[in-house]
Every structure is written in C-alpha cells, then in structure tokens.
C-alpha cells in the first residue's frame, strides 16, 4: 500500500483504477545518422506525421462528443499545422544534416515554440500550446512511446486520472463517463484545475508532486478529495473503511440537500445572500437547483478554454443568456475575461517572468479593446433576459474602472448603431482582490456599484504566496491577520458607501472561514454550487452576534493559527459534534489542516 498526500481540491471518495496520463515532452537523445539512412529517416518522419493526423482526427471526434464542436476545432487547427511546409521543410533539412528524425523534430519544435511565444501578433502567440501538443504527440510516435490520450478509456471505467496538470486540450477531451476523479502533481486548492474539478463535481486531489512518476497505471486506488489523499493498492481493511465512509458522506450530502428551500438566515435573524459560482455555462441549470439565489461569480474565461479562437459576440451572448435564464430573474454577476496568471489562456500567451504580476485580467482587456467590447456587447444584450451585473477582475485603481466604463459606453453605442436591443443600466462592479484595491477602496466607491472580494487572489497578493505553487500551500493562509484586516476594511468602506460587499473566493465555502466572513459583516457569499447547502447549514446554525465576537478575536489574533482557534472554538460549540463538520468535510486552510484543541 502506498499513500501519497496532496492538497484536497474537491471533496468526495472514488475507488477505482488509476489512469496515468503523461502529457509532457519526452526526452530525446541526439542521434547521428549516416548519409544512406537519410531517405528512410525522412520517410519515418512523414509516417509519424500521418499517424499523428489520424490520431488527431479520432481525438477530434471524441472531443466533439464530450465538449462540443467549437471546442473540438482545436484539433483541426493542430492537424493543419502539421501540413505546414515550412515546419516540415526545416525538420527535413536537419535530417539531411545527419540528425535523427526525433531530434530534428524536437529542435525545430523548440525553436518554433519560442518564436511563436514572443510573436507580436496575439493570434500567433495563441498557437504555442498547440505546438506543444504536436511536439508531444509526434515525438511519442517517433519514439514508440505509449499513446496517452485520456480519451481511450471505456465508459464506466470509473478511473482516477493522474497527470501533471490539466492543459486546455486535455480538459476538452475529458470523458466524464469514464473519469470519476482527478489527481494532479501540480496545483493547489485555488488553481484552475481545482476550480474546474469542483465545477464538474469531480472529486480531486492536487499538489501530489510525484504521483505520475511513482505510479504505472491500472493500480487500484482510493482518492479522498476531502483529506487530499491517494491510497494506492489499499488493504482490504482500508477499502472497507472507505466504502463505509463514501456511503456515510452520500447520506450527509442528502441530508444537506433537504436545506434546498430553507432560508440562509442566522439564528439571530441576519439574512445572508447565498449565491453560486458558475464556471461553465452548461452547469448553470444544475447550479440553479442548488438553492443559490443567483450567481455571485461567473468565470467567463472558461468559455475560452482550449479554443482555437475567441468566442464571437453571438456565441457569448448565447452562453451568458443561458446562465441568466437558468437563474430566472435572480442577479447574475458575470466577470469579464480574467485571462492570464494560471487561468487557461487562449492557446498561447506571451511568456512572462511573473505571470501573476503580468498582463492579465482587466489589463489585457483594456489593451485589447475590440476583444473586450465584444464581450461587453454580449453582456449588454444578455442583460435583457434578467438581472445581469458586470464585474471587473484584478482592479488596482479607479482609472481602470473609468476606462472600462468608457469602453462599455462605446459597446452600447455600437449596439445602438446596429439597432440591437440591450439593457441600458447594467451595474458595473469590481473584484477586490489586490491589496491596492482594499487600501484605496475609498477611491473606488463612487465609480462602482458593488464590491466582491476575491480571496483566492487577495491572499496570494497580500502574502506574496503563489496560489498555484504546491510547495507553498502551507503558507497560503487566508486567516493571516493581514488578510482578515483587509477583508474587514473592504466591508467597512463598502458598507459606509452603501455598496453591497460579497465574497466569492474559496474562503466563502469553508466552514470556519464562512463563519469568520459572517462575523466580519459580509452579507453575501458566493460558493461552488455543491457547497451551497453546506454553507447554508453553517449560516443557519450560528448567530451573527457570536460570529462577530469570533471574528473580532480572529482579527486581533497575531497568527493564523490563533485566529483559527478563536473561530473554531465558537463554531464547534455552536454545532456540537455535528457530523458534517467532523466527517468528510475537514476544516482545511488551503492544504493545511489546522490543529485545534477545539477542532473536530
Ligand atoms: C478570487 O481570486 O478569489 C476569485 C474568486 O477569482 P479567481 O479564483 O477566478 O481568480
Ligand atoms: Mg481572482
């Protein structure tokens, strides 16, 4: 038996065979070939390319089935890149200089990837990850390595997919009928793979570091998404215990579901608005049955995942309208593209030394006004179908909000010129997810309609801890005094100006932290649909007065551990030994389970 511990990313227990997906560029040895071998080596290159194209055709068919025609088009683009005469010509030319086909292909692809990554034209930069996929695919054929596409699993395989990280092209191939859980070596609770797994409702563990290396595939394993453990070749005893626990968790989930129509109101009558985070438009209908009163955050960048081109206005309009209609008149907060950082970019992206401090989110949208206005026009039009609100990510100054508003006015004027109907008074709010936005929050209040605190990024920027770096997971502490004080200030400044202040980061869905947020005065929480009943249970089980006392003690604490203790002591005494706090939903603070004398 082997236990590999990572970071819990999406709860649930899966017992099934491991499927290891090694989607990385294989190492290639330098091989000098004699002159007489050159024609055969060139023929070998062409046969590998032909096989890669056949395979892409097959993969396209399956991606179309699982993700749709637009997403699957990425594979047409890749197949056409393999027809590029310049590319093939360069590889052939190296082979003619007596370099083995695989090394020749490897060298040319490395050069092309570098060249494209730095290209001035965004369309060409977008091709980098396609080149990377081709690099891996053709080399694997030339080196006779096993074909690792995830699509080969039979339906009902109930497999645990183990991979280094999920790239856009892998994501669109995921067959949800075959893959029951995801485990990655990279990533943390707030990185995109974890967000996506929670959206898809797939149990997941991330940050395992070396699982791909340690496993062969086909081993039987238990994935425990609540504790972040992968138990490989478990004993009969472990299997029996986990089967029991899986059953118990299902029961608890059912119990929580009975809260569907219950009001999220504290014991002392404080009404909290509980909304859902929606990452994929197709989840909207299901999310609307979670008991959420609207959408507190729709992450639109997932519309762009693995796509060969940006979605046009019509398509975006359709997708946003779908979410708005599903929530039938409830507010739907749609965030403008937050591309960059660790968010799945459009194929490629400029290579930056510090992507999280780079050209991302609102910065990119302001610099690419046509791309931004296309989205704004789609949002204005979707506004006709319900209560749409637009939210800008990663704002650091009011100048960005004013620039965005000008572009929103331009987008509206363009619709007027076309005679297209749209909603004229859409509220424009901002995510508060940088220390700058908090400290200068008073400079924002007159220009925005609402604040929504993005704790995933706020923690990262405040503590200077990369949210996606598994090695730093124990240092990523949302209960750090600095973070709590920044949230407190945001609430004070926002409420004093009469603005709604929501929290839509991961913090809102973890019991102890949701309790802290209520105590800090937050009256609107937005969480993954699956967490809505759990957070509702927390809200209904606590008094806002006690939460306030607990939060005051937490804010005054000098360490995250002391803050946790101050909160947990009061929360656990409110719930006694409530099983939903003790089992299956351990109180973890991004990968680190805090020890607490008052804990479960
Ligand atoms: C956040 O930063 O807290 C947030 C909700 O946005 P994202 O996780 O998409 O960056
Ligand atoms: Mg963010």
Coordinates of C-alpha atoms and ligand atoms in Angstrom, one line a residue:
X1 CA 0.0 0.0 0.0
X2 CA 1.3 3.5 -0.9
X3 CA -0.2 6.7 0.4
X4 CA 0.5 9.9 -1.5
X5 CA -0.7 13.0 0.2
X6 CA -1.6 16.2 -1.7
X7 CA -4.0 19.1 -1.3
X8 CA -7.7 18.5 -1.0
X9 CA -9.3 20.2 -4.0
X10 CA -12.8 18.8 -4.5
X11 CA -14.5 16.5 -2.0
X12 CA -15.7 13.0 -2.4
X13 CA -14.4 9.5 -2.4
X14 CA -13.6 7.4 -5.5
X15 CA -12.3 3.9 -5.5
X16 CA -11.1 2.9 -9.0
X17 CA -8.2 2.1 -11.3
X18 CA -5.5 4.7 -11.8
X19 CA -5.0 6.1 -15.3
X20 CA -1.7 7.8 -15.6
X21 CA -1.5 10.5 -18.3
X22 CA 2.0 11.6 -19.1
X23 CA 1.4 14.6 -21.4
X24 CA 4.9 16.1 -21.4
X25 CA 7.6 16.4 -24.0
X26 CA 9.7 13.2 -23.8
X27 CA 13.4 13.4 -23.6
X28 CA 15.2 12.9 -26.9
X29 CA 18.8 11.7 -27.3
X30 CA 20.9 13.1 -30.0
X31 CA 21.4 10.5 -32.8
X32 CA 23.7 11.0 -35.7
X33 CA 22.6 9.0 -38.8
X34 CA 24.8 8.0 -41.8
X35 CA 24.1 9.6 -45.2
X36 CA 22.5 6.4 -46.6
X37 CA 19.8 6.4 -43.8
X38 CA 18.6 9.9 -44.6
X39 CA 15.8 9.0 -47.0
X40 CA 14.4 6.3 -44.7
X41 CA 14.5 8.8 -41.8
X42 CA 12.6 11.4 -43.8
X43 CA 10.0 8.7 -44.6
X44 CA 9.8 7.8 -40.9
X45 CA 9.1 11.5 -40.1
X46 CA 6.3 11.6 -42.7
X47 CA 4.7 8.3 -41.5
X48 CA 4.8 9.7 -37.9
X49 CA 3.1 12.9 -39.0
X50 CA 0.5 10.9 -40.9
X51 CA -0.2 8.8 -37.8
X52 CA -0.5 11.9 -35.7
X53 CA -3.0 13.4 -38.1
X54 CA -5.1 10.2 -38.0
X55 CA -5.0 10.3 -34.2
X56 CA -6.0 14.0 -34.1
X57 CA -9.0 13.1 -36.3
X58 CA -10.0 10.5 -33.9
X59 CA -9.5 12.7 -30.9
X60 CA -11.5 15.5 -32.5
X61 CA -14.4 13.2 -32.9
X62 CA -14.4 12.3 -29.2
X63 CA -13.8 15.9 -28.0
X64 CA -16.8 16.9 -30.1
X65 CA -18.9 14.4 -28.3
X66 CA -17.7 15.5 -24.8
X67 CA -17.2 19.2 -25.2
X68 CA -18.9 20.3 -28.4
X69 CA -17.9 21.3 -32.0
X70 CA -16.3 24.6 -31.2
X71 CA -14.0 23.2 -28.5
X72 CA -13.1 20.2 -30.8
X73 CA -12.0 22.6 -33.5
X74 CA -8.7 23.0 -31.7
X75 CA -7.7 19.6 -33.2
X76 CA -8.4 20.7 -36.8
X77 CA -6.0 23.6 -36.2
X78 CA -3.4 21.3 -34.9
X79 CA -3.8 18.9 -37.9
X80 CA -3.4 21.8 -40.3
X81 CA -0.2 22.9 -38.5
X82 CA 1.2 19.5 -39.4
X83 CA 0.7 20.4 -43.0
X84 CA 2.9 23.5 -42.7
X85 CA 5.5 23.2 -45.5
X86 CA 8.0 25.5 -43.6
X87 CA 7.8 23.4 -40.5
X88 CA 8.3 20.1 -42.2
X89 CA 10.9 21.6 -44.5
X90 CA 13.0 22.7 -41.5
X91 CA 12.8 19.3 -39.9
X92 CA 13.8 17.6 -43.2
X93 CA 16.7 20.0 -43.6
X94 CA 18.1 19.0 -40.2
X95 CA 17.7 15.3 -41.0
X96 CA 19.7 16.0 -44.2
X97 CA 22.4 17.3 -41.9
X98 CA 22.6 13.7 -40.4
X99 CA 20.4 14.3 -37.3
X100 CA 17.9 11.6 -36.4
X101 CA 14.2 12.4 -37.1
X102 CA 13.1 12.7 -33.5
X103 CA 15.9 15.1 -32.5
X104 CA 15.4 17.1 -35.7
X105 CA 11.7 17.4 -34.9
X106 CA 12.4 18.2 -31.3
X107 CA 14.8 21.0 -32.2
X108 CA 12.5 22.6 -34.7
X109 CA 9.5 22.5 -32.4
X110 CA 11.5 24.1 -29.6
X111 CA 12.5 26.9 -31.9
X112 CA 9.0 27.4 -33.2
X113 CA 7.5 27.4 -29.8
X114 CA 10.0 30.1 -28.6
X115 CA 9.4 32.1 -31.8
X116 CA 5.6 32.0 -31.5
X117 CA 5.6 32.8 -27.8
X118 CA 7.4 36.1 -28.5
X119 CA 5.4 37.0 -31.6
X120 CA 3.9 40.4 -31.7
X121 CA 0.6 39.1 -33.1
X122 CA -1.7 37.6 -30.5
X123 CA -3.1 35.2 -33.0
X124 CA 0.3 33.6 -33.4
X125 CA 1.1 33.6 -29.7
X126 CA -2.1 31.7 -29.2
X127 CA -0.7 28.8 -31.2
X128 CA 2.0 28.0 -28.6
X129 CA 0.1 25.4 -26.7
X130 CA -1.0 23.7 -29.9
X131 CA 2.6 23.5 -30.9
X132 CA 3.4 21.9 -27.6
X133 CA 0.7 19.3 -28.1
X134 CA 2.1 18.5 -31.5
X135 CA 5.6 18.3 -30.1
X136 CA 4.5 15.7 -27.6
X137 CA 2.2 13.8 -30.0
X138 CA 4.6 13.4 -32.9
X139 CA 7.7 12.7 -30.7
X140 CA 5.7 10.0 -28.8
X141 CA 5.0 8.3 -32.1
X142 CA 8.6 8.6 -33.3
X143 CA 9.9 7.2 -30.1
X144 CA 7.3 4.5 -30.0
X145 CA 6.0 5.6 -26.6
X146 CA 2.6 4.6 -25.5
X147 CA -0.2 6.8 -26.6
X148 CA -1.5 8.5 -23.5
X149 CA -4.6 10.4 -24.7
X150 CA -7.2 10.3 -22.0
X151 CA -10.0 9.5 -24.4
X152 CA -9.2 5.9 -24.7
X153 CA -11.0 4.9 -21.5
X154 CA -14.2 2.9 -21.9
X155 CA -17.3 4.5 -20.5
X156 CA -18.0 3.4 -16.9
X157 CA -14.2 2.9 -16.3
X158 CA -14.6 4.9 -13.1
X159 CA -10.9 5.8 -13.4
X160 CA -8.8 8.2 -11.3
X161 CA -6.9 10.4 -13.8
X162 CA -3.4 11.1 -12.7
X163 CA -1.5 13.8 -14.6
X164 CA 1.0 16.5 -14.0
X165 CA -1.5 19.3 -14.7
X166 CA -4.6 19.7 -16.9
X167 CA -3.9 21.6 -20.1
X168 CA -6.8 23.1 -22.1
X169 CA -6.5 20.5 -24.8
X170 CA -6.7 17.7 -22.2
X171 CA -9.6 19.3 -20.5
X172 CA -11.8 19.3 -23.5
X173 CA -11.1 15.6 -24.1
X174 CA -12.1 14.5 -20.6
X175 CA -14.8 11.9 -20.8
X176 CA -16.9 12.3 -17.7
X177 CA -18.4 8.9 -18.2
X178 CA -15.0 7.3 -17.8
X179 CA -13.2 9.6 -15.4
X180 CA -14.5 9.7 -11.9
X181 CA -11.8 11.7 -10.2
X182 CA -8.7 13.8 -11.0
X183 CA -5.4 13.9 -9.3
X184 CA -2.5 16.2 -10.3
X185 CA 1.1 16.6 -9.3
X186 CA 0.8 20.4 -9.7
X187 CA -1.8 22.9 -8.4
X188 CA -3.4 24.0 -5.2
X189 CA -6.9 24.4 -4.0
X190 CA -7.3 27.7 -5.8
X191 CA -5.6 26.8 -9.1
X192 CA -7.7 26.3 -12.2
X193 CA -7.6 22.6 -12.2
X194 CA -9.2 22.6 -8.7
X195 CA -11.8 25.2 -9.6
X196 CA -12.7 23.1 -12.7
X197 CA -12.9 19.9 -10.8
X198 CA -15.3 21.5 -8.3
X199 CA -17.4 22.9 -11.2
X200 CA -17.6 19.5 -12.8
X201 CA -18.4 17.9 -9.4
X202 CA -15.4 15.5 -9.8
X203 CA -13.6 14.6 -6.6
X204 CA -10.0 15.8 -6.9
X205 CA -6.6 16.0 -5.1
X206 CA -3.9 18.3 -6.4
X207 CA -0.3 19.1 -5.5
X208 CA 0.7 15.4 -5.2
X209 CA 4.1 16.4 -6.6
X210 CA 5.4 13.0 -7.9
X211 CA 2.4 10.7 -8.4
X212 CA 2.9 10.5 -12.1
X213 CA 6.4 9.2 -11.5
X214 CA 5.5 6.8 -8.8
X215 CA 2.6 5.1 -10.5
X216 CA 2.4 2.9 -13.5
X217 CA -1.3 2.9 -14.3
X218 CA -4.1 0.4 -13.6
X219 CA -3.3 0.1 -9.9
X220 CA -6.4 0.2 -7.7
X221 CA -6.6 3.3 -5.6
X222 CA -8.8 5.3 -3.3
X223 CA -8.9 9.0 -3.9
X224 CA -10.1 11.0 -1.0
X225 CA -10.9 14.6 -2.1
X226 CA -11.6 15.7 1.4
X227 CA -8.3 14.9 3.0
X228 CA -6.2 15.1 -0.1
X229 CA -5.0 11.5 -0.1
X230 CA -4.4 9.0 -2.8
X231 CA -4.1 5.5 -1.3
X232 CA -2.7 3.1 -3.9
X233 CA -3.1 -0.7 -3.6
X234 CA -5.2 -0.3 -0.5
X235 CA -5.6 -3.1 2.0
X236 CA -9.0 -4.8 2.4
X237 CA -9.4 -3.0 5.7
X238 CA -8.9 0.4 4.0
X239 CA -11.2 -0.5 1.2
X240 CA -14.0 -1.5 3.6
X241 CA -13.5 1.6 5.8
X242 CA -13.6 3.9 2.7
X243 CA -16.7 2.2 1.3
X244 CA -18.4 2.9 4.6
X245 CA -17.3 6.5 4.6
X246 CA -18.4 7.0 1.0
X247 CA -21.8 5.8 1.9
X248 CA -21.9 8.0 5.0
X249 CA -20.9 11.0 3.0
X250 CA -23.6 10.4 0.5
X251 CA -26.1 10.3 3.3
X252 CA -24.8 13.6 4.7
X253 CA -25.0 15.1 1.3
X254 CA -28.6 14.0 1.0
X255 CA -29.3 15.5 4.4
X256 CA -27.8 18.8 3.4
X257 CA -30.0 18.7 0.4
X258 CA -33.0 19.0 2.5
X259 CA -32.0 22.6 3.1
X260 CA -32.7 23.4 -0.5
X261 CA -35.6 25.7 0.1
X262 CA -34.5 26.8 3.6
X263 CA -33.6 30.5 4.0
X264 CA -30.0 31.3 4.7
X265 CA -30.6 33.2 7.9
X266 CA -28.6 33.1 11.1
X267 CA -30.1 32.1 14.5
X268 CA -30.4 35.7 15.4
X269 CA -32.2 36.6 12.2
X270 CA -29.5 38.1 10.0
X271 CA -30.2 37.3 6.3
X272 CA -27.2 36.3 4.2
X273 CA -27.5 36.1 0.4
X274 CA -26.0 32.9 -0.8
X275 CA -25.1 32.7 -4.5
X276 CA -23.3 30.2 -6.7
X277 CA -20.0 30.4 -8.6
X278 CA -20.6 29.2 -12.2
X279 CA -17.6 28.4 -14.3
X280 CA -19.1 26.6 -17.2
X281 CA -22.4 27.8 -18.8
X282 CA -23.6 24.2 -19.1
X283 CA -23.5 23.9 -15.3
X284 CA -26.0 26.8 -14.9
X285 CA -29.2 24.7 -15.0
X286 CA -27.9 22.3 -12.3
X287 CA -26.5 25.1 -10.2
X288 CA -29.8 26.9 -10.3
X289 CA -31.2 23.9 -8.3
X290 CA -28.6 24.1 -5.6
X291 CA -30.6 26.6 -3.6
X292 CA -28.4 29.6 -4.6
X293 CA -30.1 32.9 -5.2
X294 CA -28.4 33.8 -8.4
X295 CA -24.7 33.8 -9.5
X296 CA -22.1 35.7 -7.5
X297 CA -19.3 35.0 -9.9
X298 CA -19.4 33.6 -13.5
X299 CA -15.8 33.0 -14.6
X300 CA -16.1 33.7 -18.3
X301 CA -12.5 32.7 -19.2
X302 CA -13.6 29.1 -19.2
X303 CA -15.5 29.9 -22.4
X304 CA -12.1 30.3 -24.0
X305 CA -10.5 27.1 -22.7
X306 CA -8.6 25.3 -25.3
X307 CA -10.3 27.1 -28.1
X308 CA -8.5 28.0 -31.3
X309 CA -10.2 31.4 -31.4
X310 CA -12.1 33.7 -29.1
X311 CA -15.8 33.1 -29.0
X312 CA -17.7 35.8 -31.0
X313 CA -20.4 38.1 -29.8
X314 CA -23.3 35.8 -30.8
X315 CA -21.8 32.8 -29.0
X316 CA -21.0 34.8 -25.9
X317 CA -24.5 36.3 -25.9
X318 CA -26.0 32.8 -26.1
X319 CA -23.9 31.4 -23.3
X320 CA -24.4 34.4 -20.9
X321 CA -28.2 34.3 -21.7
X322 CA -28.3 30.6 -20.9
X323 CA -26.9 31.3 -17.4
X324 CA -29.2 34.4 -16.9
X325 CA -32.3 32.5 -17.9
X326 CA -31.4 29.5 -15.8
X327 CA -31.4 31.8 -12.7
X328 CA -34.8 33.2 -13.7
X329 CA -34.6 36.9 -12.5
X330 CA -32.0 36.4 -9.8
X331 CA -28.9 38.5 -10.0
X332 CA -26.2 37.0 -12.2
X333 CA -22.7 38.6 -11.7
X334 CA -20.6 38.0 -14.8
X335 CA -16.9 38.7 -14.6
X336 CA -15.2 40.0 -17.7
X337 CA -12.3 37.8 -19.0
X338 CA -9.7 37.1 -16.3
X339 CA -7.2 35.5 -18.6
X340 CA -3.5 35.1 -17.7
X341 CA -1.9 34.0 -14.4
X342 CA -2.8 30.4 -14.0
X343 CA -6.1 30.8 -15.9
X344 CA -6.4 28.8 -19.0
X345 CA -5.2 31.1 -21.7
X346 CA -6.3 31.1 -25.3
X347 CA -3.9 28.6 -26.5
X348 CA -0.7 30.6 -26.1
X349 CA 0.2 33.7 -24.2
X350 CA 3.2 35.9 -24.0
X351 CA 5.9 34.3 -21.9
X352 CA 6.3 36.4 -18.8
X353 CA 8.7 36.2 -15.9
X354 CA 5.9 36.8 -13.4
X355 CA 2.6 35.9 -15.0
X356 CA 0.6 36.7 -11.8
X357 CA 2.0 40.2 -11.9
X358 CA 1.7 40.3 -15.6
X359 CA -0.5 41.2 -18.5
X360 CA -3.7 39.7 -17.3
X361 CA -7.4 40.2 -16.5
X362 CA -8.6 43.9 -16.8
X363 CA -5.1 44.9 -18.0
X364 CA -5.4 42.7 -21.1
X365 CA -9.0 43.7 -21.7
X366 CA -8.2 47.4 -21.7
X367 CA -5.2 46.9 -24.0
X368 CA -7.3 44.8 -26.4
X369 CA -10.5 46.9 -26.7
X370 CA -12.0 45.0 -29.6
X371 CA -11.8 41.7 -27.6
X372 CA -13.2 43.5 -24.5
X373 CA -16.0 45.3 -26.3
X374 CA -17.2 42.1 -28.0
X375 CA -17.7 40.7 -24.5
X376 CA -19.3 43.8 -23.3
X377 CA -21.8 43.9 -26.2
X378 CA -22.7 40.3 -25.5
X379 CA -23.2 41.1 -21.8
X380 CA -25.3 44.2 -22.5
X381 CA -27.6 42.1 -24.8
X382 CA -27.8 39.2 -22.2
X383 CA -29.0 41.9 -19.8
X384 CA -32.3 41.9 -21.5
X385 CA -33.0 38.4 -20.1
X386 CA -32.5 39.1 -16.4
X387 CA -30.6 40.9 -13.7
X388 CA -27.0 40.9 -15.2
X389 CA -24.2 42.7 -13.4
X390 CA -20.8 43.1 -14.8
X391 CA -17.7 42.6 -12.7
X392 CA -14.1 43.6 -13.5
X393 CA -11.3 41.4 -12.2
X394 CA -7.9 42.4 -10.7
X395 CA -8.6 46.1 -10.4
X396 CA -5.9 48.2 -8.8
X397 CA -7.1 51.7 -9.5
X398 CA -10.2 53.7 -10.3
X399 CA -8.7 54.7 -13.6
X400 CA -9.2 51.2 -14.8
X401 CA -12.9 51.3 -13.9
X402 CA -13.3 54.6 -15.7
X403 CA -11.6 53.3 -18.8
X404 CA -13.7 50.2 -18.7
X405 CA -16.9 52.3 -18.4
X406 CA -15.9 54.3 -21.5
X407 CA -15.5 51.1 -23.4
X408 CA -18.9 49.9 -22.1
X409 CA -20.4 53.1 -23.4
X410 CA -18.7 52.5 -26.8
X411 CA -20.0 49.0 -26.8
X412 CA -23.5 50.3 -26.1
X413 CA -23.2 52.9 -28.9
X414 CA -22.1 50.2 -31.3
X415 CA -25.2 48.2 -30.5
X416 CA -27.3 51.3 -31.0
X417 CA -25.8 51.9 -34.4
X418 CA -26.7 48.3 -35.3
X419 CA -30.2 48.8 -33.9
X420 CA -29.7 45.9 -31.5
X421 CA -31.7 45.9 -28.2
X422 CA -29.8 45.8 -24.9
X423 CA -30.1 46.7 -21.3
X424 CA -29.0 50.2 -20.6
X425 CA -28.5 50.3 -16.9
X426 CA -26.2 47.4 -16.1
X427 CA -24.4 47.7 -12.8
X428 CA -20.6 47.7 -13.0
X429 CA -18.8 46.4 -10.0
X430 CA -15.3 45.3 -9.2
X431 CA -13.5 42.4 -7.7
X432 CA -11.5 43.4 -4.7
X433 CA -8.6 41.0 -4.9
X434 CA -5.4 43.1 -4.7
X435 CA -4.2 44.9 -1.6
X436 CA -4.2 48.1 -3.7
X437 CA -8.0 47.8 -4.2
X438 CA -8.5 47.4 -0.5
X439 CA -6.3 50.1 0.7
X440 CA -7.6 52.6 -1.9
X441 CA -11.2 51.2 -1.7
X442 CA -12.5 54.6 -0.8
X443 CA -11.3 55.9 -4.2
X444 CA -13.3 53.3 -5.9
X445 CA -16.7 53.6 -4.2
X446 CA -18.1 56.5 -6.3
X447 CA -17.4 54.7 -9.6
X448 CA -18.7 51.2 -8.8
X449 CA -22.0 49.5 -8.0
X450 CA -20.6 46.7 -5.8
X451 CA -17.5 45.0 -4.4
X452 CA -16.9 41.3 -4.5
X453 CA -13.8 40.1 -2.6
X454 CA -11.7 37.6 -4.5
X455 CA -9.9 36.0 -1.6
X456 CA -8.1 33.5 -3.8
X457 CA -6.0 36.3 -5.3
X458 CA -6.2 38.6 -2.3
X459 CA -4.4 36.0 -0.2
X460 CA -1.8 35.4 -2.9
X461 CA -1.0 39.1 -3.4
X462 CA -1.1 40.0 0.3
X463 CA 1.1 37.2 1.5
X464 CA 3.3 37.1 -1.7
X465 CA 2.5 33.4 -1.9
X466 CA 1.8 31.9 -5.4
X467 CA -1.7 30.4 -5.1
X468 CA -0.7 27.7 -7.6
X469 CA 2.5 26.6 -6.0
X470 CA 2.1 23.3 -4.2
X471 CA 5.3 23.8 -2.3
X472 CA 3.9 26.9 -0.7
X473 CA 0.5 25.6 0.1
X474 CA 1.0 25.6 3.9
X475 CA 2.0 29.2 3.7
X476 CA -1.2 30.2 1.9
X477 CA -3.2 31.1 4.9
X478 CA -6.4 33.1 4.4
X479 CA -6.7 33.5 8.2
X480 CA -3.5 35.5 8.3
X481 CA -4.1 38.7 10.3
X482 CA -3.2 40.9 7.2
X483 CA -5.9 39.1 5.1
X484 CA -8.6 39.4 7.8
X485 CA -7.9 43.1 8.3
X486 CA -8.1 43.7 4.5
X487 CA -11.4 42.0 4.3
X488 CA -12.6 43.9 7.3
X489 CA -11.6 47.2 5.7
X490 CA -13.3 46.3 2.4
X491 CA -16.6 45.6 4.2
X492 CA -16.4 48.8 6.2
X493 CA -15.6 51.1 3.3
X494 CA -18.1 49.4 1.0
X495 CA -21.0 49.4 3.5
X496 CA -20.3 53.0 4.5
X497 CA -20.7 54.0 0.9
X498 CA -23.9 51.9 0.6
X499 CA -22.4 49.2 -1.6
X500 CA -23.0 45.5 -1.4
X501 CA -19.9 43.6 -0.4
X502 CA -19.8 40.0 -1.4
X503 CA -17.1 37.3 -1.1
X504 CA -16.7 34.9 -4.0
X505 CA -13.3 33.3 -3.3
X506 CA -12.8 29.8 -1.9
X507 CA -12.7 31.1 1.6
X508 CA -16.5 31.5 1.5
X509 CA -17.1 27.8 1.2
X510 CA -15.0 26.5 4.1
X511 CA -17.0 26.3 7.3
X512 CA -14.6 28.1 9.7
X513 CA -13.9 30.8 7.2
X514 CA -17.5 31.3 6.1
X515 CA -18.2 31.8 9.8
X516 CA -15.4 34.4 10.0
X517 CA -16.8 36.3 7.0
X518 CA -20.2 36.5 8.5
X519 CA -18.6 37.8 11.6
X520 CA -16.7 40.4 9.6
X521 CA -20.0 41.7 8.3
X522 CA -20.1 40.1 4.9
X523 CA -23.8 39.6 3.9
X524 CA -23.3 37.9 0.6
X525 CA -21.3 34.7 -0.1
X526 CA -20.8 33.0 -3.4
X527 CA -19.6 29.5 -3.5
X528 CA -19.4 26.4 -5.8
X529 CA -22.9 25.0 -6.3
X530 CA -22.1 21.8 -4.4
X531 CA -21.1 23.9 -1.4
X532 CA -24.3 25.9 -1.3
X533 CA -26.2 23.5 1.1
X534 CA -23.1 23.2 3.4
X535 CA -22.7 27.0 3.7
X536 CA -26.4 27.4 4.2
X537 CA -26.1 24.9 7.1
X538 CA -23.4 27.0 8.7
X539 CA -25.3 30.2 8.3
X540 CA -28.5 28.6 9.9
X541 CA -26.5 27.1 12.7
X542 CA -24.7 30.2 14.0
X543 CA -25.7 33.6 15.5
X544 CA -24.3 36.7 13.8
X545 CA -23.5 38.1 17.2
X546 CA -21.3 35.2 18.1
X547 CA -19.7 35.2 14.7
X548 CA -19.0 38.9 15.2
X549 CA -17.2 38.2 18.6
X550 CA -15.3 35.3 17.0
X551 CA -14.2 37.5 14.0
X552 CA -13.1 40.3 16.3
X553 CA -11.0 37.8 18.2
X554 CA -9.6 36.4 15.0
X555 CA -8.8 39.9 13.6
X556 CA -7.0 40.7 16.9
X557 CA -5.0 37.4 16.8
X558 CA -1.3 37.6 16.0
X559 CA -1.2 34.4 13.9
X560 CA -3.4 32.4 11.5
X561 CA -3.4 29.5 14.0
X562 CA -4.6 31.7 16.8
X563 CA -7.3 33.2 14.5
X564 CA -8.4 29.7 13.6
X565 CA -8.6 28.7 17.3
X566 CA -10.7 31.7 18.1
X567 CA -13.1 30.9 15.3
X568 CA -13.2 27.1 15.7
X569 CA -13.9 27.2 19.4
X570 CA -17.1 29.2 18.9
X571 CA -18.1 27.4 15.7
X572 CA -17.7 23.9 17.1
X573 CA -19.5 24.9 20.2
X574 CA -22.4 26.1 18.1
X575 CA -22.6 22.8 16.2
X576 CA -21.6 20.4 19.0
X577 CA -20.2 17.4 17.2
X578 CA -22.2 17.9 14.0
X579 CA -21.1 15.1 11.7
X580 CA -20.9 17.4 8.7
X581 CA -18.1 19.3 10.3
X582 CA -16.3 16.2 11.5
X583 CA -16.6 13.8 8.6
X584 CA -15.7 14.2 5.0
X585 CA -15.5 18.0 5.2
X586 CA -12.5 18.6 7.3
X587 CA -11.7 22.2 8.1
X588 CA -8.6 22.8 5.9
X589 CA -7.0 26.0 5.2
X590 CA -5.7 25.5 1.7
X591 CA -3.9 22.3 2.1
X592 CA -3.0 22.7 5.7
X593 CA -5.3 21.1 8.3
X594 CA -5.0 23.2 11.4
X595 CA -4.6 21.5 14.7
X596 CA -7.1 22.9 17.1
X597 CA -7.9 21.8 20.6
X598 CA -11.4 22.9 19.9
X599 CA -11.5 21.2 16.5
X600 CA -13.3 18.1 15.5
Ligands
LIG1 C1 -10.5 35.1 -6.5 O1 -9.4 35.5 -6.8 O2 -10.8 34.9 -5.3 C2 -11.6 34.7 -7.4 C3 -12.8 34.4 -7.0 O3 -11.3 34.6 -8.7 P1 -10.3 33.5 -9.4 O4 -10.2 32.4 -8.4 O5 -11.0 33.2 -10.6 O6 -9.1 34.2 -9.6
LIG2 MG1 -9.1 36.2 -8.8

